[in-house]
Coordinates of C-alpha atoms in Angstrom, one line a residue:
Chain C
E436 CA 47.0 149.2 86.4
A437 CA 49.1 146.9 88.5
G438 CA 52.0 145.2 86.7
V439 CA 53.2 141.6 86.9
A440 CA 54.2 140.8 90.4
Q441 CA 57.0 138.3 91.3
S442 CA 58.5 137.1 94.5
P443 CA 60.9 136.7 96.0
R444 CA 63.2 139.2 94.2
Y445 CA 66.3 137.5 95.4
K446 CA 67.1 134.0 96.6
I447 CA 70.3 132.3 97.6
I448 CA 70.4 128.5 98.1
E449 CA 72.9 125.7 98.1
K450 CA 73.0 123.1 95.3
R451 CA 70.5 120.3 95.8
Q452 CA 68.1 122.5 97.7
S453 CA 64.7 123.4 96.4
V454 CA 63.2 126.8 95.6
A455 CA 59.9 128.2 94.4
F456 CA 59.0 131.4 92.6
W457 CA 55.6 133.0 92.5
C458 CA 54.1 135.2 89.8
N459 CA 50.8 137.1 89.6
P460 CA 50.1 138.3 86.1
I461 CA 48.2 141.5 85.1
S462 CA 44.5 141.0 85.8
G463 CA 42.7 139.6 82.8
H464 CA 45.8 138.3 81.0
A465 CA 45.2 134.8 79.9
T466 CA 48.7 133.9 78.8
L467 CA 51.6 133.5 81.2
Y468 CA 55.2 132.8 80.4
W469 CA 58.2 131.8 82.5
Y470 CA 61.6 132.7 81.1
Q471 CA 65.1 132.0 82.4
Q472 CA 67.7 134.7 81.8
I473 CA 71.3 133.7 82.5
L474 CA 73.8 136.6 82.8
G475 CA 74.9 137.8 79.4
Q476 CA 72.2 135.9 77.5
G477 CA 68.7 136.6 76.3
P478 CA 65.6 135.2 78.0
K479 CA 64.9 131.6 77.3
L480 CA 61.4 130.3 77.4
L481 CA 60.7 127.6 80.0
I482 CA 57.0 127.3 79.9
Q483 CA 53.9 129.1 78.5
F484 CA 50.4 128.8 79.9
Q485 CA 47.1 129.7 78.2
N486 CA 44.7 130.0 81.2
N487 CA 45.6 126.9 83.2
G488 CA 46.7 124.8 80.2
V489 CA 50.3 124.4 79.0
V490 CA 51.0 125.7 75.5
D491 CA 54.7 125.0 75.3
D492 CA 57.1 123.4 77.8
S493 CA 59.5 121.9 75.4
Q494 CA 62.5 123.7 77.0
L495 CA 61.6 123.0 80.6
P496 CA 64.0 120.6 82.3
K497 CA 61.3 118.4 83.6
D498 CA 63.6 116.3 85.8
R499 CA 64.1 119.2 88.1
F500 CA 61.7 122.1 87.1
S501 CA 58.0 122.1 87.5
A502 CA 55.4 124.9 87.0
E503 CA 51.7 125.1 87.6
R504 CA 48.9 127.6 87.1
L505 CA 46.1 125.8 88.8
K506 CA 43.3 128.4 88.7
G507 CA 44.5 130.2 85.5
V508 CA 45.7 133.2 87.4
D509 CA 48.9 133.1 89.5
S510 CA 51.7 130.6 88.8
T511 CA 54.5 128.9 90.7
L512 CA 57.8 127.7 89.2
K513 CA 59.7 125.2 91.3
I514 CA 63.3 123.9 91.0
Q515 CA 64.1 120.7 92.9
P516 CA 67.0 119.9 93.3
A517 CA 68.9 123.0 92.2
K518 CA 72.1 122.9 90.3
L519 CA 74.8 125.5 90.0
E520 CA 73.8 126.2 86.4
D521 CA 70.3 127.2 87.5
S522 CA 71.7 130.5 88.7
A523 CA 69.8 133.1 86.7
V524 CA 67.0 135.6 86.8
Y525 CA 63.6 134.0 86.4
L526 CA 61.2 136.3 84.5
C527 CA 57.5 136.0 84.5
A528 CA 55.5 137.7 81.7
S529 CA 51.8 137.9 80.8
S530 CA 50.0 139.0 77.7
L531 CA 46.4 139.9 76.8
R532 CA 44.2 137.9 74.4
P533 CA 41.1 139.9 73.6
S534 CA 37.9 137.9 73.5
G535 CA 37.5 136.1 70.2
G536 CA 40.8 137.4 68.8
A537 CA 44.5 136.6 68.7
E538 CA 46.9 137.9 71.3
T539 CA 48.2 141.5 71.0
G540 CA 51.7 140.1 71.0
E541 CA 53.0 142.5 73.7
L542 CA 54.5 140.8 76.7
F543 CA 54.4 142.5 80.1
F544 CA 57.3 141.4 82.3
G545 CA 57.8 141.4 86.0
E546 CA 61.0 142.5 87.6
G547 CA 62.3 139.0 87.9
S548 CA 63.5 136.7 90.7
R549 CA 67.3 136.4 90.9
L550 CA 68.5 133.0 92.0
T551 CA 72.0 132.3 93.1
V552 CA 72.9 128.6 93.7
L553 CA 76.1 128.1 95.7
Chain Y
A1007 CA 62.8 126.4 65.2
Q1008 CA 63.1 130.1 65.2
S1009 CA 66.2 132.1 66.1
V1010 CA 67.4 135.6 66.4
A1011 CA 70.9 137.1 66.0
Q1012 CA 72.0 140.4 67.4
P1013 CA 75.5 140.6 66.0
E1014 CA 76.7 143.5 68.2
D1015 CA 77.3 143.0 71.9
Q1016 CA 77.6 146.7 72.4
V1017 CA 76.8 149.8 70.4
N1018 CA 78.3 153.2 71.3
V1019 CA 76.8 156.5 70.1
A1020 CA 77.1 160.1 71.0
E1021 CA 74.0 161.9 72.3
G1022 CA 72.1 163.6 69.4
N1023 CA 73.4 161.2 66.8
P1024 CA 71.3 158.6 65.1
L1025 CA 71.5 155.0 66.4
T1026 CA 70.9 151.6 64.9
V1027 CA 70.8 148.3 66.8
K1028 CA 70.9 145.3 64.4
C1029 CA 68.7 142.2 64.4
T1030 CA 68.4 139.3 61.9
Y1031 CA 66.0 136.4 62.3
S1032 CA 65.0 133.0 61.1
V1033 CA 61.5 131.6 61.4
S1034 CA 59.2 129.4 59.4
G1035 CA 56.3 131.2 57.8
N1036 CA 55.5 134.9 58.4
P1037 CA 57.6 136.5 61.1
Y1038 CA 56.2 138.4 64.0
L1039 CA 59.0 140.6 65.3
F1040 CA 59.5 142.5 68.6
W1041 CA 61.9 144.9 70.3
Y1042 CA 62.2 145.1 74.1
V1043 CA 64.4 147.2 76.3
Q1044 CA 65.8 146.3 79.7
Y1045 CA 67.1 148.7 82.3
P1046 CA 69.4 147.5 85.1
N1047 CA 67.6 145.2 87.6
R1048 CA 64.3 145.6 85.8
G1049 CA 62.2 143.4 83.7
L1050 CA 61.9 143.8 79.9
Q1051 CA 59.7 146.6 78.5
F1052 CA 57.9 146.3 75.1
L1053 CA 59.1 148.9 72.6
L1054 CA 57.4 147.9 69.3
K1055 CA 56.3 145.1 67.1
Y1056 CA 55.8 144.1 63.5
I1057 CA 52.9 141.9 62.7
T1058 CA 51.9 142.9 59.2
G1059 CA 51.6 146.0 57.1
D1060 CA 54.0 148.9 56.8
N1061 CA 57.7 147.8 56.9
L1062 CA 58.5 150.8 59.1
V1063 CA 57.1 150.4 62.6
K1064 CA 57.0 153.2 65.1
G1065 CA 57.2 152.5 68.8
S1066 CA 57.7 154.0 72.3
Y1067 CA 60.3 156.7 73.2
G1068 CA 60.8 157.8 69.5
F1069 CA 62.2 154.4 68.4
E1070 CA 61.3 152.8 65.1
A1071 CA 62.2 149.6 63.3
E1072 CA 62.4 148.6 59.7
F1073 CA 61.3 145.1 58.6
N1074 CA 63.3 143.8 55.6
K1075 CA 62.0 140.5 54.4
S1076 CA 64.6 139.8 51.8
Q1077 CA 67.4 140.4 54.3
T1078 CA 65.5 138.8 57.2
S1079 CA 66.3 141.9 59.3
F1080 CA 64.5 144.0 61.8
H1081 CA 66.9 146.8 62.8
L1082 CA 66.0 149.2 65.6
K1083 CA 66.6 152.9 64.9
K1084 CA 66.2 156.3 66.5
P1085 CA 67.0 159.6 64.7
S1086 CA 68.6 161.3 67.8
A1087 CA 69.9 159.3 70.8
L1088 CA 69.5 160.4 74.4
V1089 CA 71.7 159.4 77.3
S1090 CA 68.6 157.9 78.9
D1091 CA 68.4 155.5 76.0
S1092 CA 71.4 153.6 77.4
A1093 CA 70.1 150.1 78.2
L1094 CA 70.0 146.5 77.0
Y1095 CA 67.9 145.9 73.9
F1096 CA 66.5 142.6 72.9
C1097 CA 65.0 141.6 69.5
A1098 CA 62.5 138.7 69.5
V1099 CA 60.8 136.6 66.8
S1100 CA 57.7 134.4 67.0
P1101 CA 55.6 132.3 64.8
V1102 CA 51.9 132.3 65.7
A1103 CA 51.3 129.1 67.6
S1104 CA 48.0 127.2 67.6
G1105 CA 45.3 129.1 69.3
G1106 CA 46.7 132.5 68.3
S1107 CA 49.5 132.6 70.9
Y1108 CA 52.9 134.1 70.4
I1109 CA 56.0 132.3 71.7
P1110 CA 58.8 134.8 71.4
T1111 CA 62.4 133.7 71.1
F1112 CA 64.8 136.4 72.2
G1113 CA 68.3 137.3 71.0
R1114 CA 71.2 137.7 73.4
G1115 CA 70.8 141.4 73.6
T1116 CA 72.8 144.5 72.6
S1117 CA 74.0 147.0 75.2
L1118 CA 73.4 150.5 73.9
I1119 CA 75.7 153.2 75.5
V1120 CA 74.9 156.8 74.7
H1121 CA 77.7 159.2 75.5
P1122 CA 77.0 162.8 76.6

């Protein structure tokens, strides 16, 4: 079974530039999460999708961050314009929700996209 | 809002000795609790979860965790540590959101170092 795919693995940009990260979840996983992990901290949820609908985006800085999952499969997270404090690893995760039931609760993570803003 | 505290930044243990990584939580309603492990330059990997039932939960790689409702704790344990267990460990808590989704909130992580 293929895991969660993310790209690019590494990105270096200057402040005020824009960047986009892509995530392809495990096939059949309806729920997709984007987390931000700053060095020395735990992952912080940015946005959660259930199929192509947003479940929670309360911690997404909407003035500069946007995310979409148009067809309920892969997703893109964009930052525009980037700030120095956006330097972090952006983790994508997905989870399975069996038909008619609640989710299993286990998140499968990709390897992350490391962003450095200079 | 839910929160997780991992009071130790680092835990050191000798190989073969038992290990404990501590976690306390705060959440409204019934807690759903998780442990994940992160190796260098890798994403997080699921270890185990507590949803309901037995307070002692067994997971991958010989790890287990004990749910204690009165102390709001969910400590991770292993009877005999291996050098290969050295990694970053994250505790997470979630309520069950509408529609049956989990929205895990993670602690800041504890670095486990197992010495040969």
